[in-house]
């Protein structure tokens, strides 16, 4: 059952359609298999967010919502443009403290995100930053969701996280860090993440596909 809190939680995601999601998993997986893994990762992520103490839960979606969107989420379309513009627009639609996560870290839990969602999460804190092992970031929280803090940050490059975090510090924000996590980008990543959360939908889907001899 979802509960309330001071922070709006955003999930930025793509509709899990073959050929449009998790293309770096191909090979060894087929586009259809990659989409199945993406759908499972997204389902785990949305379930985790429903357990968070959030003021509002928003799915910022590239694509069309379907019956896979659980009750409790407002669905809004992603803006056009690069990822920095889409993230900026997502924060621009918020009216108070906001925390954004993606669909590539199905291992997130309420306990993992608890510091950024506690009643005192924003006392003397301007931003929460979740670094990813590939150099990006898996979570970003802003007490004042100013879109300009994201515009122009180079995305999907090894220095993305460093540039984004530096942007926050240079804006005068006190930044607190969340744990380092692995994004699911490659097949090796998928196995590492699944081993960390063996009971989730993502791990179950991966086990079924690899057990069937994924290519």
PDB file of C-alpha atoms in Angstrom:
ATOM      1  CA  UNK A   1       0.000   0.000   0.000  1.00  0.00           C
ATOM      2  CA  UNK A   2       1.403   3.386  -0.964  1.00  0.00           C
ATOM      3  CA  UNK A   3       2.044   5.994   1.707  1.00  0.00           C
ATOM      4  CA  UNK A   4       2.536   9.734   1.663  1.00  0.00           C
ATOM      5  CA  UNK A   5       5.666  11.783   2.217  1.00  0.00           C
ATOM      6  CA  UNK A   6       7.143  15.191   1.428  1.00  0.00           C
ATOM      7  CA  UNK A   7       8.671  14.252  -1.914  1.00  0.00           C
ATOM      8  CA  UNK A   8       7.331  13.666  -5.414  1.00  0.00           C
ATOM      9  CA  UNK A   9       8.864  10.537  -6.989  1.00  0.00           C
ATOM     10  CA  UNK A  10       9.342  10.350 -10.751  1.00  0.00           C
ATOM     11  CA  UNK A  11      10.177   7.281 -12.845  1.00  0.00           C
ATOM     12  CA  UNK A  12      11.451   8.072 -16.323  1.00  0.00           C
ATOM     13  CA  UNK A  13      10.948   5.148 -18.660  1.00  0.00           C
ATOM     14  CA  UNK A  14      10.294   3.857 -22.150  1.00  0.00           C
ATOM     15  CA  UNK A  15       7.364   1.703 -23.128  1.00  0.00           C
ATOM     16  CA  UNK A  16       8.857  -1.826 -23.274  1.00  0.00           C
ATOM     17  CA  UNK A  17       8.567  -2.383 -27.026  1.00  0.00           C
ATOM     18  CA  UNK A  18      10.920  -4.719 -28.895  1.00  0.00           C
ATOM     19  CA  UNK A  19      13.565  -2.812 -30.804  1.00  0.00           C
ATOM     20  CA  UNK A  20      13.127   0.361 -28.751  1.00  0.00           C
ATOM     21  CA  UNK A  21      14.386  -0.661 -25.310  1.00  0.00           C
ATOM     22  CA  UNK A  22      17.515  -2.319 -23.934  1.00  0.00           C
ATOM     23  CA  UNK A  23      19.062  -2.616 -27.390  1.00  0.00           C
ATOM     24  CA  UNK A  24      22.519  -3.014 -25.838  1.00  0.00           C
ATOM     25  CA  UNK A  25      21.359  -6.416 -24.584  1.00  0.00           C
ATOM     26  CA  UNK A  26      21.215  -7.582 -28.221  1.00  0.00           C
ATOM     27  CA  UNK A  27      23.107  -9.880 -28.570  1.00  0.00           C
ATOM     28  CA  UNK A  28      23.019 -12.204 -26.716  1.00  0.00           C
ATOM     29  CA  UNK A  29      19.273 -11.520 -26.369  1.00  0.00           C
ATOM     30  CA  UNK A  30      16.826 -10.934 -29.190  1.00  0.00           C
ATOM     31  CA  UNK A  31      14.924  -7.613 -29.315  1.00  0.00           C
ATOM     32  CA  UNK A  32      11.805  -9.358 -28.003  1.00  0.00           C
ATOM     33  CA  UNK A  33      13.759 -10.876 -25.116  1.00  0.00           C
ATOM     34  CA  UNK A  34      15.363  -7.520 -24.330  1.00  0.00           C
ATOM     35  CA  UNK A  35      11.904  -5.948 -24.226  1.00  0.00           C
ATOM     36  CA  UNK A  36      10.744  -8.689 -21.861  1.00  0.00           C
ATOM     37  CA  UNK A  37      13.658  -7.906 -19.546  1.00  0.00           C
ATOM     38  CA  UNK A  38      12.890  -4.194 -19.779  1.00  0.00           C
ATOM     39  CA  UNK A  39       9.253  -4.826 -18.867  1.00  0.00           C
ATOM     40  CA  UNK A  40      10.327  -6.876 -15.849  1.00  0.00           C
ATOM     41  CA  UNK A  41      12.812  -4.217 -14.720  1.00  0.00           C
ATOM     42  CA  UNK A  42      10.154  -1.544 -15.053  1.00  0.00           C
ATOM     43  CA  UNK A  43       7.619  -3.628 -13.118  1.00  0.00           C
ATOM     44  CA  UNK A  44      10.088  -4.123 -10.260  1.00  0.00           C
ATOM     45  CA  UNK A  45      10.874  -0.401 -10.265  1.00  0.00           C
ATOM     46  CA  UNK A  46       7.232   0.690 -10.208  1.00  0.00           C
ATOM     47  CA  UNK A  47       6.462  -1.780  -7.420  1.00  0.00           C
ATOM     48  CA  UNK A  48       9.356  -0.385  -5.360  1.00  0.00           C
ATOM     49  CA  UNK A  49       8.190   3.186  -5.899  1.00  0.00           C
ATOM     50  CA  UNK A  50       4.676   2.296  -4.765  1.00  0.00           C
ATOM     51  CA  UNK A  51       6.194   1.289  -1.417  1.00  0.00           C
ATOM     52  CA  UNK A  52       7.943   4.636  -0.990  1.00  0.00           C
ATOM     53  CA  UNK A  53       6.571   7.449   1.201  1.00  0.00           C
ATOM     54  CA  UNK A  54       5.882   9.809  -1.703  1.00  0.00           C
ATOM     55  CA  UNK A  55       3.662  12.848  -2.028  1.00  0.00           C
ATOM     56  CA  UNK A  56       2.931  11.910  -5.649  1.00  0.00           C
ATOM     57  CA  UNK A  57       4.150   9.181  -8.001  1.00  0.00           C
ATOM     58  CA  UNK A  58       4.668  10.004 -11.672  1.00  0.00           C
ATOM     59  CA  UNK A  59       5.637   7.800 -14.609  1.00  0.00           C
ATOM     60  CA  UNK A  60       7.338  10.026 -17.195  1.00  0.00           C
ATOM     61  CA  UNK A  61       6.833   7.849 -20.233  1.00  0.00           C
ATOM     62  CA  UNK A  62       8.212   7.661 -23.746  1.00  0.00           C
ATOM     63  CA  UNK A  63       5.466   5.682 -25.461  1.00  0.00           C
ATOM     64  CA  UNK A  64       1.958   4.631 -24.578  1.00  0.00           C
ATOM     65  CA  UNK A  65       0.827   3.426 -21.153  1.00  0.00           C
ATOM     66  CA  UNK A  66      -0.794   0.029 -20.932  1.00  0.00           C
ATOM     67  CA  UNK A  67      -2.290  -2.292 -18.348  1.00  0.00           C
ATOM     68  CA  UNK A  68       1.239  -2.796 -17.017  1.00  0.00           C
ATOM     69  CA  UNK A  69       1.050   0.619 -15.286  1.00  0.00           C
ATOM     70  CA  UNK A  70      -0.156  -0.067 -11.737  1.00  0.00           C
ATOM     71  CA  UNK A  71      -2.726   2.122  -9.978  1.00  0.00           C
ATOM     72  CA  UNK A  72      -1.154   4.928  -7.998  1.00  0.00           C
ATOM     73  CA  UNK A  73       0.834   6.564 -10.787  1.00  0.00           C
ATOM     74  CA  UNK A  74       0.101   9.671 -12.794  1.00  0.00           C
ATOM     75  CA  UNK A  75       1.406   9.146 -16.334  1.00  0.00           C
ATOM     76  CA  UNK A  76       2.851  12.101 -18.238  1.00  0.00           C
ATOM     77  CA  UNK A  77       4.580  12.039 -21.636  1.00  0.00           C
ATOM     78  CA  UNK A  78       8.262  12.758 -22.004  1.00  0.00           C
ATOM     79  CA  UNK A  79       9.161  15.964 -23.789  1.00  0.00           C
ATOM     80  CA  UNK A  80      11.048  15.965 -27.072  1.00  0.00           C
ATOM     81  CA  UNK A  81      14.794  16.527 -27.216  1.00  0.00           C
ATOM     82  CA  UNK A  82      17.874  14.960 -25.727  1.00  0.00           C
ATOM     83  CA  UNK A  83      17.870  13.178 -22.412  1.00  0.00           C
ATOM     84  CA  UNK A  84      19.007  16.297 -20.572  1.00  0.00           C
ATOM     85  CA  UNK A  85      15.989  18.195 -21.936  1.00  0.00           C
ATOM     86  CA  UNK A  86      13.618  15.342 -21.071  1.00  0.00           C
ATOM     87  CA  UNK A  87      14.930  15.103 -17.520  1.00  0.00           C
ATOM     88  CA  UNK A  88      14.777  18.872 -17.147  1.00  0.00           C
ATOM     89  CA  UNK A  89      11.171  18.927 -18.317  1.00  0.00           C
ATOM     90  CA  UNK A  90      10.266  16.140 -15.905  1.00  0.00           C
ATOM     91  CA  UNK A  91      11.565  18.177 -12.987  1.00  0.00           C
ATOM     92  CA  UNK A  92       9.940  21.294 -14.409  1.00  0.00           C
ATOM     93  CA  UNK A  93       6.529  19.687 -13.915  1.00  0.00           C
ATOM     94  CA  UNK A  94       7.085  19.350 -10.163  1.00  0.00           C
ATOM     95  CA  UNK A  95       5.967  21.826  -7.531  1.00  0.00           C
ATOM     96  CA  UNK A  96       8.149  20.792  -4.611  1.00  0.00           C
ATOM     97  CA  UNK A  97      10.959  18.438  -3.658  1.00  0.00           C
ATOM     98  CA  UNK A  98      11.308  15.689  -6.262  1.00  0.00           C
ATOM     99  CA  UNK A  99      13.330  12.515  -6.665  1.00  0.00           C
ATOM    100  CA  UNK A 100      13.778  10.939 -10.103  1.00  0.00           C
ATOM    101  CA  UNK A 101      14.837   7.358 -10.836  1.00  0.00           C
ATOM    102  CA  UNK A 102      15.066   5.376 -14.065  1.00  0.00           C
ATOM    103  CA  UNK A 103      13.933   1.890 -15.102  1.00  0.00           C
ATOM    104  CA  UNK A 104      17.447   0.428 -15.336  1.00  0.00           C
ATOM    105  CA  UNK A 105      17.921  -0.326 -11.631  1.00  0.00           C
ATOM    106  CA  UNK A 106      15.292  -2.918 -10.675  1.00  0.00           C
ATOM    107  CA  UNK A 107      17.304  -3.604  -7.516  1.00  0.00           C
ATOM    108  CA  UNK A 108      16.083  -0.392  -5.826  1.00  0.00           C
ATOM    109  CA  UNK A 109      14.182  -0.801  -2.585  1.00  0.00           C
ATOM    110  CA  UNK A 110      12.395   1.406  -0.113  1.00  0.00           C
ATOM    111  CA  UNK A 111      15.270   0.888   2.323  1.00  0.00           C
ATOM    112  CA  UNK A 112      17.838   1.978  -0.268  1.00  0.00           C
ATOM    113  CA  UNK A 113      15.998   5.225  -0.955  1.00  0.00           C
ATOM    114  CA  UNK A 114      14.879   5.852   2.631  1.00  0.00           C
ATOM    115  CA  UNK A 115      17.426   8.624   3.384  1.00  0.00           C
ATOM    116  CA  UNK A 116      16.193  10.721   0.438  1.00  0.00           C
ATOM    117  CA  UNK A 117      12.537  10.250   1.355  1.00  0.00           C
ATOM    118  CA  UNK A 118      12.628  10.671   5.117  1.00  0.00           C
ATOM    119  CA  UNK A 119      10.655  13.553   6.701  1.00  0.00           C
ATOM    120  CA  UNK A 120      13.960  15.365   7.308  1.00  0.00           C
ATOM    121  CA  UNK A 121      15.501  14.476   3.931  1.00  0.00           C
ATOM    122  CA  UNK A 122      15.687  18.089   2.796  1.00  0.00           C
ATOM    123  CA  UNK A 123      16.940  19.707   5.998  1.00  0.00           C
ATOM    124  CA  UNK A 124      20.162  21.479   4.990  1.00  0.00           C
ATOM    125  CA  UNK A 125      20.177  19.428   1.780  1.00  0.00           C
ATOM    126  CA  UNK A 126      19.638  20.734  -1.732  1.00  0.00           C
ATOM    127  CA  UNK A 127      20.129  17.551  -3.744  1.00  0.00           C
ATOM    128  CA  UNK A 128      20.394  13.782  -3.511  1.00  0.00           C
ATOM    129  CA  UNK A 129      22.622  12.010  -6.025  1.00  0.00           C
ATOM    130  CA  UNK A 130      22.720   8.290  -6.851  1.00  0.00           C
ATOM    131  CA  UNK A 131      25.874   7.456  -8.844  1.00  0.00           C
ATOM    132  CA  UNK A 132      25.972   4.561 -11.302  1.00  0.00           C
ATOM    133  CA  UNK A 133      28.971   2.332 -11.943  1.00  0.00           C
ATOM    134  CA  UNK A 134      29.050   3.266 -15.624  1.00  0.00           C
ATOM    135  CA  UNK A 135      29.726   6.915 -14.741  1.00  0.00           C
ATOM    136  CA  UNK A 136      26.134   8.103 -14.979  1.00  0.00           C
ATOM    137  CA  UNK A 137      23.539   8.398 -12.253  1.00  0.00           C
ATOM    138  CA  UNK A 138      20.508   6.331 -11.327  1.00  0.00           C
ATOM    139  CA  UNK A 139      18.776   8.803  -9.014  1.00  0.00           C
ATOM    140  CA  UNK A 140      18.598  12.569  -8.691  1.00  0.00           C
ATOM    141  CA  UNK A 141      16.657  14.492  -6.091  1.00  0.00           C
ATOM    142  CA  UNK A 142      16.187  18.258  -5.963  1.00  0.00           C
ATOM    143  CA  UNK A 143      14.627  20.277  -3.170  1.00  0.00           C
ATOM    144  CA  UNK A 144      13.868  22.969  -5.756  1.00  0.00           C
ATOM    145  CA  UNK A 145      13.323  21.164  -9.090  1.00  0.00           C
ATOM    146  CA  UNK A 146      15.017  23.747 -11.317  1.00  0.00           C
ATOM    147  CA  UNK A 147      15.241  22.447 -14.925  1.00  0.00           C
ATOM    148  CA  UNK A 148      18.350  24.502 -15.605  1.00  0.00           C
ATOM    149  CA  UNK A 149      20.344  22.238 -13.321  1.00  0.00           C
ATOM    150  CA  UNK A 150      20.103  19.488 -15.957  1.00  0.00           C
ATOM    151  CA  UNK A 151      20.035  21.261 -19.297  1.00  0.00           C
ATOM    152  CA  UNK A 152      23.303  20.972 -21.153  1.00  0.00           C
ATOM    153  CA  UNK A 153      24.701  18.098 -19.092  1.00  0.00           C
ATOM    154  CA  UNK A 154      26.157  15.535 -21.547  1.00  0.00           C
ATOM    155  CA  UNK A 155      24.214  12.316 -21.158  1.00  0.00           C
ATOM    156  CA  UNK A 156      25.157   8.664 -21.727  1.00  0.00           C
ATOM    157  CA  UNK A 157      28.903   9.312 -21.555  1.00  0.00           C
ATOM    158  CA  UNK A 158      31.368   8.166 -18.871  1.00  0.00           C
ATOM    159  CA  UNK A 159      31.551  11.637 -17.303  1.00  0.00           C
ATOM    160  CA  UNK A 160      27.784  12.252 -17.095  1.00  0.00           C
ATOM    161  CA  UNK A 161      27.572  11.714 -13.356  1.00  0.00           C
ATOM    162  CA  UNK A 162      30.638  13.802 -12.550  1.00  0.00           C
ATOM    163  CA  UNK A 163      29.386  16.696 -14.663  1.00  0.00           C
ATOM    164  CA  UNK A 164      25.894  16.542 -13.191  1.00  0.00           C
ATOM    165  CA  UNK A 165      27.115  16.382  -9.608  1.00  0.00           C
ATOM    166  CA  UNK A 166      29.538  19.254 -10.233  1.00  0.00           C
ATOM    167  CA  UNK A 167      26.685  21.286 -11.691  1.00  0.00           C
ATOM    168  CA  UNK A 168      24.750  20.824  -8.438  1.00  0.00           C
ATOM    169  CA  UNK A 169      27.703  21.792  -6.257  1.00  0.00           C
ATOM    170  CA  UNK A 170      28.508  24.827  -8.369  1.00  0.00           C
ATOM    171  CA  UNK A 171      24.893  25.947  -7.958  1.00  0.00           C
ATOM    172  CA  UNK A 172      25.555  26.127  -4.225  1.00  0.00           C
ATOM    173  CA  UNK A 173      23.577  23.014  -3.285  1.00  0.00           C
ATOM    174  CA  UNK A 174      24.532  20.707  -0.454  1.00  0.00           C
ATOM    175  CA  UNK A 175      24.615  17.292  -2.166  1.00  0.00           C
ATOM    176  CA  UNK A 176      24.155  14.018  -0.317  1.00  0.00           C
ATOM    177  CA  UNK A 177      24.918  10.710  -1.988  1.00  0.00           C
ATOM    178  CA  UNK A 178      22.944   7.505  -2.310  1.00  0.00           C
ATOM    179  CA  UNK A 179      24.699   4.133  -2.816  1.00  0.00           C
ATOM    180  CA  UNK A 180      26.535   3.298  -6.025  1.00  0.00           C
ATOM    181  CA  UNK A 181      24.430   0.974  -8.204  1.00  0.00           C
ATOM    182  CA  UNK A 182      24.779  -0.921 -11.467  1.00  0.00           C
ATOM    183  CA  UNK A 183      22.515   0.051 -14.362  1.00  0.00           C
ATOM    184  CA  UNK A 184      21.281  -2.774 -16.575  1.00  0.00           C
ATOM    185  CA  UNK A 185      22.905  -1.921 -19.890  1.00  0.00           C
ATOM    186  CA  UNK A 186      24.658  -5.127 -20.950  1.00  0.00           C
ATOM    187  CA  UNK A 187      24.060  -8.835 -20.427  1.00  0.00           C
ATOM    188  CA  UNK A 188      26.825  -8.896 -17.801  1.00  0.00           C
ATOM    189  CA  UNK A 189      25.069  -6.064 -15.952  1.00  0.00           C
ATOM    190  CA  UNK A 190      21.800  -7.982 -16.112  1.00  0.00           C
ATOM    191  CA  UNK A 191      23.310 -11.022 -14.424  1.00  0.00           C
ATOM    192  CA  UNK A 192      24.937  -8.909 -11.698  1.00  0.00           C
ATOM    193  CA  UNK A 193      21.708  -7.089 -10.902  1.00  0.00           C
ATOM    194  CA  UNK A 194      19.624 -10.267 -10.980  1.00  0.00           C
ATOM    195  CA  UNK A 195      21.984 -11.905  -8.499  1.00  0.00           C
ATOM    196  CA  UNK A 196      21.445  -8.970  -6.138  1.00  0.00           C
ATOM    197  CA  UNK A 197      17.643  -9.334  -6.237  1.00  0.00           C
ATOM    198  CA  UNK A 198      17.011 -13.018  -7.007  1.00  0.00           C
ATOM    199  CA  UNK A 199      13.345 -12.896  -6.069  1.00  0.00           C
ATOM    200  CA  UNK A 200      12.310 -10.072  -8.381  1.00  0.00           C
ATOM    201  CA  UNK A 201      10.518 -10.136 -11.719  1.00  0.00           C
ATOM    202  CA  UNK A 202      13.721  -9.127 -13.476  1.00  0.00           C
ATOM    203  CA  UNK A 203      15.717 -12.040 -12.062  1.00  0.00           C
ATOM    204  CA  UNK A 204      12.864 -14.423 -12.833  1.00  0.00           C
ATOM    205  CA  UNK A 205      12.665 -13.236 -16.454  1.00  0.00           C
ATOM    206  CA  UNK A 206      16.424 -13.439 -16.894  1.00  0.00           C
ATOM    207  CA  UNK A 207      16.515 -16.950 -15.457  1.00  0.00           C
ATOM    208  CA  UNK A 208      13.745 -18.091 -17.769  1.00  0.00           C
ATOM    209  CA  UNK A 209      15.440 -16.635 -20.840  1.00  0.00           C
ATOM    210  CA  UNK A 210      18.924 -17.880 -20.079  1.00  0.00           C
ATOM    211  CA  UNK A 211      17.553 -21.248 -19.027  1.00  0.00           C
ATOM    212  CA  UNK A 212      15.931 -21.475 -22.456  1.00  0.00           C
ATOM    213  CA  UNK A 213      19.265 -20.749 -24.137  1.00  0.00           C
ATOM    214  CA  UNK A 214      19.128 -17.037 -24.949  1.00  0.00           C
ATOM    215  CA  UNK A 215      21.375 -16.240 -27.846  1.00  0.00           C
TER     216      UNK A 215
END
